């Protein structure tokens, strides 16, 4: 059923909330958006509730068939928080005032994750209007995914009985390409750290002290450069110890995605790619762990020159992990590595941030085949692609641990949608497509 004007304007209203979870100043926007969602779920015929947490509120919304007896129950997860977005990052318009250009909606969160979760909401609303969804459903929509989902585990534990389900469904992953139905069967995990080096106790005149006092920026850049060897392998001792080797069928599935190294290069807008030998770009992204420098700060960065020998230099690091690496263990190994290689000429401080476990679930088991059938139906009979994703959704492994169920990752996000970047986009037609996929999925799950 085509998406109505009302649905489209609701989607735009959803996008207008500047729900940047990383920014404490957006506290009110988080609460306003959660309230808006609660109301929207209510209008759609679900029973909605807001659960307060020490951080952003979580929205729960349930629907069960009246007198339905024992039926399958599906948990649908999404997040209403978004990554930061500023005009200065290269946006061509206000990130929180959605615009349509050539069938694409431009706004922060248009894809990640407001567009995708809203498509599921529309699917369930439509089914309720037409007499009921094929399974019972419970939505969990949180506001802290982009900062590590730290407060959601406690909510899952506290509401474990209410959240009992047969399987979880999440659209927060990429498709292999436009209109290519894709089932993601694994996600990378993450370990995040920050390292700060202090040399002299205060900024010094670089002429008066340079050459005698060690510059912390120099030490930091050497430490960071030393995280990889010349073959792009991470040098942290023990880093690869628990890394799972991908099976032959997974490498074939990666090939069947039909995404060439050059296509990845094109999407990234990069002059040339490089990485671990023996793997294609798409394999490096899905199957291999990494060390990434996300940001580096130190010294004078204002206009013109300044002859200063700075006191401090710091960097933010994340390590993407694959099964069976453990974020806490990797953070420990990295901290040890940094301390070991840091000379006595500077003081080192390492801060550990969020972590998330990697995830893997055999798509040929349990509800995987049902998901594949549903995806294919929604995309007019096209063959489904199987993807190992490079990004992280921390709650997926928590859902497995706390609720004891696997997650079907049926994302609607296009590889070049610019999630986390300027001018993030989502095809407006994917609201309807996603709603259709949602209905097919619940139907297929009900028949397993
Ligand atoms: N939707 C992404 C995760 C993702 C991205 C999955 C691309 C598949 C393909 C999610 O919103 C996200 O960005 N997660 C963060 C989690 C982190 C902050 C713990 C990520 O991966 O950086
Ligand atoms: Zn994201």
Coordinates of C-alpha atoms and ligand atoms in Angstrom, one line a residue:
X1 CA 0.0 0.0 0.0
X2 CA 1.5 3.4 -0.9
X3 CA 2.7 5.6 1.9
X4 CA 0.2 8.4 2.5
X5 CA 0.9 12.2 2.7
X6 CA 0.2 11.9 6.4
X7 CA 2.9 9.1 6.8
X8 CA 5.4 11.2 4.9
X9 CA 4.7 14.3 7.0
X10 CA 5.0 12.2 10.2
X11 CA 8.3 10.9 9.0
X12 CA 9.5 14.5 8.4
X13 CA 8.3 15.5 11.9
X14 CA 10.3 12.6 13.3
X15 CA 13.4 13.9 11.4
X16 CA 13.0 17.4 12.8
X17 CA 13.9 16.4 16.4
X18 CA 17.6 17.1 16.7
X19 CA 18.2 13.9 18.7
X20 CA 22.0 14.0 18.9
X21 CA 22.7 11.6 21.8
X22 CA 26.4 12.6 22.0
X23 CA 25.3 16.2 22.9
X24 CA 24.1 16.7 26.5
X25 CA 22.5 20.0 25.3
X26 CA 20.0 17.9 23.3
X27 CA 18.4 16.4 26.4
X28 CA 15.0 18.0 25.8
X29 CA 15.0 17.0 22.1
X30 CA 15.5 13.4 23.2
X31 CA 12.5 13.5 25.6
X32 CA 10.3 15.4 23.0
X33 CA 11.1 12.8 20.4
X34 CA 10.4 9.9 22.8
X35 CA 7.0 11.5 23.6
X36 CA 6.3 12.0 20.0
X37 CA 7.0 8.3 19.3
X38 CA 4.8 7.2 22.2
X39 CA 1.9 9.2 20.8
X40 CA 2.5 7.9 17.2
X41 CA 2.6 4.3 18.4
X42 CA -0.7 5.0 20.2
X43 CA -2.3 6.4 17.1
X44 CA -1.2 3.3 15.2
X45 CA -3.1 1.1 17.6
X46 CA -0.2 -0.1 19.8
X47 CA 0.1 0.2 23.6
X48 CA 3.0 2.5 24.1
X49 CA 5.0 3.4 27.2
X50 CA 8.1 5.5 28.0
X51 CA 10.7 3.9 30.2
X52 CA 13.0 6.4 31.9
X53 CA 16.8 5.6 32.1
X54 CA 19.7 7.5 33.6
X55 CA 20.2 8.7 30.0
X56 CA 17.7 9.1 27.1
X57 CA 14.3 7.4 27.5
X58 CA 13.4 4.1 25.8
X59 CA 10.0 3.8 24.1
X60 CA 8.2 0.4 24.3
X61 CA 5.1 -0.4 22.2
X62 CA 3.2 -3.6 22.1
X63 CA 0.5 -5.1 20.0
X64 CA -1.1 -8.6 20.6
X65 CA -4.0 -10.1 18.8
X66 CA -7.0 -9.9 21.1
X67 CA -7.8 -13.5 22.3
X68 CA -5.0 -14.6 20.0
X69 CA -3.7 -17.3 22.3
X70 CA -0.1 -18.6 21.8
X71 CA 1.3 -16.9 18.7
X72 CA 4.8 -16.0 17.6
X73 CA 6.1 -12.7 19.0
X74 CA 8.6 -10.5 17.4
X75 CA 10.7 -7.8 19.0
X76 CA 11.5 -4.9 16.6
X77 CA 14.4 -2.7 17.7
X78 CA 15.4 0.7 16.4
X79 CA 17.0 3.9 17.7
X80 CA 15.7 7.5 17.5
X81 CA 19.1 9.1 18.4
X82 CA 21.3 10.3 15.6
X83 CA 24.9 11.2 15.0
X84 CA 26.0 14.9 15.4
X85 CA 25.3 17.1 12.3
X86 CA 26.5 20.7 11.8
X87 CA 26.3 22.9 8.7
X88 CA 30.1 23.2 9.0
X89 CA 30.5 19.5 8.3
X90 CA 29.5 20.1 4.7
X91 CA 25.6 19.9 4.8
X92 CA 24.0 21.7 1.9
X93 CA 21.0 22.5 4.1
X94 CA 19.8 22.4 7.7
X95 CA 20.3 18.7 8.8
X96 CA 17.1 18.8 10.9
X97 CA 14.9 20.3 8.2
X98 CA 14.2 17.4 5.8
X99 CA 14.2 18.1 2.0
X100 CA 13.4 15.8 -0.9
X101 CA 15.7 15.8 -3.9
X102 CA 15.3 13.3 -6.8
X103 CA 13.3 10.9 -4.6
X104 CA 15.8 11.0 -1.8
X105 CA 15.1 12.5 1.7
X106 CA 18.0 14.5 2.9
X107 CA 18.3 14.9 6.7
X108 CA 20.3 13.6 9.6
X109 CA 18.7 10.2 10.6
X110 CA 16.8 9.9 7.4
X111 CA 18.4 6.4 7.1
X112 CA 20.2 5.9 10.4
X113 CA 17.8 5.0 12.0
X114 CA 14.6 7.0 11.8
X115 CA 13.7 6.1 8.2
X116 CA 14.3 2.4 8.8
X117 CA 12.4 2.1 12.1
X118 CA 9.6 4.2 10.8
X119 CA 9.1 1.8 7.8
X120 CA 8.6 -1.0 10.3
X121 CA 6.1 1.1 12.3
X122 CA 4.2 1.8 9.1
X123 CA 4.1 -1.9 8.3
X124 CA 2.7 -2.8 11.6
X125 CA 0.2 0.1 11.6
X126 CA -1.1 -1.0 8.2
X127 CA -1.5 -4.6 9.3
X128 CA -3.4 -3.5 12.4
X129 CA -5.7 -1.4 10.3
X130 CA -6.4 -4.4 8.1
X131 CA -7.3 -6.7 11.0
X132 CA -4.0 -7.5 12.7
X133 CA -0.4 -8.3 12.3
X134 CA 0.7 -11.9 11.5
X135 CA 2.6 -12.1 14.8
X136 CA 2.4 -10.3 18.1
X137 CA 5.0 -7.5 18.2
X138 CA 6.9 -5.4 20.7
X139 CA 8.9 -2.4 19.6
X140 CA 11.9 -1.2 21.5
X141 CA 13.1 2.2 20.3
X142 CA 16.1 3.6 22.3
X143 CA 17.9 7.0 22.2
X144 CA 21.5 6.0 22.9
X145 CA 22.6 3.6 20.2
X146 CA 25.1 6.1 18.7
X147 CA 26.8 6.4 22.0
X148 CA 27.0 2.7 22.9
X149 CA 23.5 1.8 24.3
X150 CA 24.8 1.8 27.8
X151 CA 21.5 2.0 29.5
X152 CA 19.4 -0.4 27.4
X153 CA 20.6 -3.6 28.9
X154 CA 19.1 -2.7 32.3
X155 CA 15.8 -2.0 30.6
X156 CA 15.9 -5.4 28.8
X157 CA 16.6 -7.1 32.1
X158 CA 13.9 -5.2 34.1
X159 CA 11.3 -5.9 31.4
X160 CA 12.5 -9.3 30.4
X161 CA 9.0 -10.9 30.8
X162 CA 7.2 -8.3 28.7
X163 CA 9.9 -8.5 26.1
X164 CA 9.7 -12.3 25.7
X165 CA 9.8 -13.1 22.0
X166 CA 10.7 -15.7 19.4
X167 CA 13.1 -13.5 17.5
X168 CA 14.3 -9.9 17.1
X169 CA 14.2 -7.9 13.9
X170 CA 16.4 -4.8 13.2
X171 CA 16.7 -2.6 10.2
X172 CA 19.9 -0.7 10.9
X173 CA 22.3 -2.3 8.5
X174 CA 23.2 -1.8 4.8
X175 CA 21.9 -3.5 1.7
X176 CA 24.4 -4.8 -0.8
X177 CA 23.2 -2.1 -3.2
X178 CA 20.1 -0.3 -4.3
X179 CA 17.0 -2.7 -4.4
X180 CA 19.1 -5.7 -3.5
X181 CA 17.4 -7.6 -0.7
X182 CA 20.1 -8.3 1.9
X183 CA 20.2 -10.4 5.1
X184 CA 23.1 -9.4 7.4
X185 CA 24.3 -12.4 9.4
X186 CA 27.1 -10.7 11.4
X187 CA 28.2 -7.4 12.8
X188 CA 31.6 -6.3 14.0
X189 CA 32.0 -5.4 17.7
X190 CA 33.8 -2.4 19.0
X191 CA 36.3 -1.3 21.7
X192 CA 36.7 2.5 22.1
X193 CA 39.6 4.2 23.9
X194 CA 41.2 7.7 24.3
X195 CA 44.9 8.3 24.8
X196 CA 46.3 11.5 26.2
X197 CA 50.0 12.4 26.4
X198 CA 51.4 15.2 28.5
X199 CA 54.9 16.4 28.0
X200 CA 55.8 19.7 29.6
X201 CA 53.4 20.9 32.3
X202 CA 52.5 23.9 30.1
X203 CA 52.9 25.1 26.5
X204 CA 56.4 26.2 25.9
X205 CA 58.2 28.5 23.4
X206 CA 59.4 26.1 20.7
X207 CA 62.5 28.1 20.1
X208 CA 63.5 28.3 23.7
X209 CA 62.9 24.6 24.6
X210 CA 62.6 22.8 21.2
X211 CA 65.2 20.0 20.8
X212 CA 65.6 19.6 24.5
X213 CA 62.0 18.9 25.6
X214 CA 60.1 16.1 23.9
X215 CA 57.0 17.1 21.9
X216 CA 54.0 15.0 22.9
X217 CA 52.5 15.3 19.4
X218 CA 55.6 13.6 18.0
X219 CA 55.4 10.8 20.5
X220 CA 51.7 10.4 19.9
X221 CA 52.0 10.2 16.1
X222 CA 54.7 7.6 16.4
X223 CA 52.6 5.5 18.8
X224 CA 49.6 5.7 16.5
X225 CA 51.7 5.0 13.4
X226 CA 53.0 1.9 15.2
X227 CA 49.5 0.4 15.6
X228 CA 49.8 -1.2 12.2
X229 CA 52.7 -2.9 10.4
X230 CA 53.5 -2.3 6.7
X231 CA 51.1 -5.1 5.8
X232 CA 48.2 -3.3 7.5
X233 CA 48.0 -5.8 10.3
X234 CA 47.4 -4.5 13.9
X235 CA 50.6 -4.9 15.9
X236 CA 48.9 -5.1 19.4
X237 CA 50.2 -8.4 20.8
X238 CA 47.4 -11.0 21.1
X239 CA 45.0 -8.9 19.0
X240 CA 44.3 -11.7 16.4
X241 CA 44.4 -14.6 18.9
X242 CA 40.6 -15.2 19.0
X243 CA 39.7 -14.1 15.5
X244 CA 37.4 -16.6 13.8
X245 CA 38.3 -17.7 10.3
X246 CA 35.5 -17.2 7.8
X247 CA 34.1 -20.4 6.3
X248 CA 34.3 -21.1 2.5
X249 CA 30.6 -20.3 2.0
X250 CA 31.0 -16.9 3.7
X251 CA 33.7 -16.0 1.3
X252 CA 31.5 -17.2 -1.6
X253 CA 28.6 -15.1 -0.2
X254 CA 31.0 -12.1 0.0
X255 CA 31.9 -12.6 -3.7
X256 CA 28.2 -13.0 -4.7
X257 CA 27.5 -9.5 -3.3
X258 CA 29.1 -8.3 -6.5
X259 CA 30.7 -5.3 -4.8
X260 CA 34.1 -4.7 -6.3
X261 CA 37.0 -3.0 -4.6
X262 CA 36.5 -0.2 -7.1
X263 CA 32.9 0.2 -6.1
X264 CA 33.9 0.5 -2.4
X265 CA 36.6 3.0 -3.5
X266 CA 34.0 5.0 -5.4
X267 CA 31.5 5.1 -2.5
X268 CA 34.3 6.3 -0.2
X269 CA 35.4 8.9 -2.7
X270 CA 39.0 7.7 -1.9
X271 CA 41.9 7.9 -4.4
X272 CA 42.9 4.3 -3.8
X273 CA 42.3 1.5 -1.3
X274 CA 44.7 -0.5 0.8
X275 CA 44.5 -3.1 3.5
X276 CA 45.4 -6.5 4.7
X277 CA 46.6 -8.7 1.8
X278 CA 44.5 -11.8 0.9
X279 CA 41.1 -10.1 1.4
X280 CA 38.9 -8.1 -0.9
X281 CA 37.6 -4.7 0.4
X282 CA 34.2 -6.1 1.3
X283 CA 36.0 -9.0 3.2
X284 CA 38.2 -6.6 5.0
X285 CA 35.2 -4.7 6.2
X286 CA 33.1 -7.7 7.3
X287 CA 35.5 -10.4 8.3
X288 CA 38.6 -8.7 9.7
X289 CA 39.2 -6.6 12.8
X290 CA 40.7 -3.1 12.6
X291 CA 42.4 -0.3 14.5
X292 CA 41.1 3.1 13.6
X293 CA 42.2 6.6 14.6
X294 CA 39.0 8.6 14.8
X295 CA 40.4 12.0 15.9
X296 CA 43.7 13.6 16.9
X297 CA 44.2 16.8 18.8
X298 CA 47.2 18.7 20.0
X299 CA 49.0 22.0 19.7
X300 CA 48.0 25.2 17.9
X301 CA 45.3 24.9 15.2
X302 CA 44.2 28.5 14.9
X303 CA 45.0 30.9 12.0
X304 CA 48.6 31.6 11.1
X305 CA 51.7 30.2 12.7
X306 CA 52.4 29.9 16.4
X307 CA 55.8 28.7 17.6
X308 CA 54.7 26.6 20.5
X309 CA 55.9 23.3 21.9
X310 CA 52.6 22.0 23.3
X311 CA 51.9 20.4 26.6
X312 CA 49.4 17.9 25.5
X313 CA 48.3 15.7 22.5
X314 CA 45.5 13.2 22.4
X315 CA 43.7 10.8 20.1
X316 CA 40.4 8.9 20.0
X317 CA 40.7 5.3 18.9
X318 CA 38.2 2.5 18.0
X319 CA 38.9 -1.1 17.3
X320 CA 36.3 -3.0 15.2
X321 CA 36.2 -6.6 16.4
X322 CA 35.1 -9.9 14.9
X323 CA 34.0 -13.1 16.6
X324 CA 35.3 -14.2 19.1
X325 CA 37.2 -11.1 20.1
X326 CA 36.1 -9.5 23.4
X327 CA 35.9 -5.7 23.7
X328 CA 37.1 -5.6 27.3
X329 CA 40.0 -7.9 26.6
X330 CA 41.0 -6.0 23.5
X331 CA 40.9 -2.7 25.3
X332 CA 43.2 -4.2 27.9
X333 CA 45.6 -5.4 25.3
X334 CA 45.6 -2.1 23.6
X335 CA 46.2 -0.2 26.8
X336 CA 49.1 -2.4 27.7
X337 CA 50.6 -2.0 24.2
X338 CA 50.3 1.8 24.4
X339 CA 51.9 2.0 27.8
X340 CA 54.7 -0.4 26.8
X341 CA 55.6 1.6 23.8
X342 CA 55.3 5.1 25.3
X343 CA 58.6 6.6 26.3
X344 CA 59.3 8.0 29.7
X345 CA 59.5 11.5 28.3
X346 CA 55.7 12.0 28.4
X347 CA 53.0 11.0 30.8
X348 CA 50.3 8.7 29.4
X349 CA 46.6 8.5 30.3
X350 CA 44.3 6.0 28.7
X351 CA 40.5 6.2 29.1
X352 CA 38.3 3.4 28.0
X353 CA 34.9 4.2 26.5
X354 CA 32.1 2.0 25.2
X355 CA 32.4 -1.6 24.0
X356 CA 30.2 -3.8 22.0
X357 CA 30.5 -7.5 21.2
X358 CA 30.6 -8.8 17.6
X359 CA 27.7 -10.9 16.4
X360 CA 27.3 -13.8 14.1
X361 CA 24.3 -16.0 13.4
X362 CA 24.1 -18.7 10.7
X363 CA 21.5 -17.4 8.2
X364 CA 20.5 -21.0 7.2
X365 CA 19.2 -21.8 10.7
X366 CA 16.1 -20.9 12.7
X367 CA 14.3 -17.9 11.3
X368 CA 17.0 -17.1 8.8
X369 CA 15.3 -18.8 5.8
X370 CA 12.0 -17.2 6.7
X371 CA 13.7 -13.8 6.6
X372 CA 15.3 -14.6 3.3
X373 CA 11.9 -15.5 1.8
X374 CA 10.3 -12.3 3.1
X375 CA 13.1 -10.1 1.8
X376 CA 12.9 -11.7 -1.6
X377 CA 9.1 -11.3 -1.7
X378 CA 9.4 -7.6 -0.8
X379 CA 11.8 -7.0 -3.6
X380 CA 9.7 -8.7 -6.3
X381 CA 11.4 -12.1 -6.1
X382 CA 15.0 -11.0 -6.3
X383 CA 17.7 -13.3 -4.9
X384 CA 18.8 -12.4 -1.4
X385 CA 22.4 -11.4 -0.7
X386 CA 24.2 -12.4 2.6
X387 CA 26.3 -9.8 4.2
X388 CA 28.8 -9.5 7.1
X389 CA 28.6 -5.9 8.2
X390 CA 31.4 -3.8 9.4
X391 CA 29.4 -1.5 11.7
X392 CA 28.3 -2.3 15.2
X393 CA 24.9 -2.5 16.9
X394 CA 25.8 -3.1 20.5
X395 CA 22.4 -4.3 21.6
X396 CA 22.3 -7.3 19.3
X397 CA 24.5 -9.5 21.5
X398 CA 22.8 -8.2 24.6
X399 CA 19.4 -9.3 23.2
X400 CA 20.9 -12.8 22.7
X401 CA 22.3 -12.8 26.2
X402 CA 19.3 -11.4 28.1
X403 CA 16.3 -12.5 26.0
X404 CA 17.9 -15.6 24.6
X405 CA 16.9 -14.9 21.0
X406 CA 18.7 -14.2 17.7
X407 CA 18.3 -11.1 15.6
X408 CA 17.3 -10.9 11.9
X409 CA 19.2 -7.9 10.5
X410 CA 17.2 -6.7 7.5
X411 CA 18.6 -3.2 6.9
X412 CA 17.2 -0.7 4.3
X413 CA 20.2 1.5 4.3
X414 CA 22.0 2.1 1.0
X415 CA 25.8 1.8 1.0
X416 CA 26.2 5.4 -0.1
X417 CA 23.5 6.9 2.0
X418 CA 26.1 9.0 3.9
X419 CA 25.0 7.8 7.3
X420 CA 27.1 9.7 9.9
X421 CA 28.2 12.1 7.2
X422 CA 26.8 15.3 5.7
X423 CA 23.7 15.1 3.5
X424 CA 22.5 11.7 4.8
X425 CA 19.8 10.3 2.5
X426 CA 17.0 7.7 2.3
X427 CA 14.9 6.9 -0.7
X428 CA 11.4 8.0 0.1
X429 CA 10.1 4.9 -1.7
X430 CA 11.8 2.7 0.9
X431 CA 9.2 3.7 3.5
X432 CA 6.7 1.8 1.5
X433 CA 9.2 -1.0 0.6
X434 CA 10.2 -1.4 4.2
X435 CA 6.6 -1.5 5.4
X436 CA 6.0 -4.3 2.8
X437 CA 9.1 -6.1 3.9
X438 CA 7.9 -5.8 7.5
X439 CA 4.6 -7.4 6.7
X440 CA 6.2 -10.2 4.7
X441 CA 8.6 -10.9 7.5
X442 CA 6.0 -11.2 10.2
X443 CA 4.0 -13.4 7.9
X444 CA 6.9 -15.7 7.2
X445 CA 7.9 -15.8 10.9
X446 CA 4.4 -16.7 11.9
X447 CA 4.6 -19.8 9.6
X448 CA 7.9 -21.2 10.9
Ligands
LIG1 N1 23.5 1.6 11.8 C1 24.7 1.7 12.5 C2 25.5 0.4 12.5 C3 25.8 0.0 11.1 C4 26.4 0.8 10.2 C5 25.5 -1.3 10.7 C6 26.6 0.4 8.9 C7 25.8 -1.7 9.5 C8 26.3 -0.8 8.5 C9 24.6 2.2 13.9 O1 23.7 3.2 14.0 C10 25.9 2.7 14.3 O2 26.4 3.6 13.8 N2 26.5 2.1 15.3 C11 27.7 2.6 15.9 C12 27.8 1.9 17.3 C13 28.9 2.4 18.2 C14 28.7 3.9 18.5 C15 28.9 1.6 19.4 C16 28.9 2.2 15.0 O3 28.9 1.2 14.4 O4 29.8 3.1 15.0
LIG2 ZN1 24.7 5.0 13.3

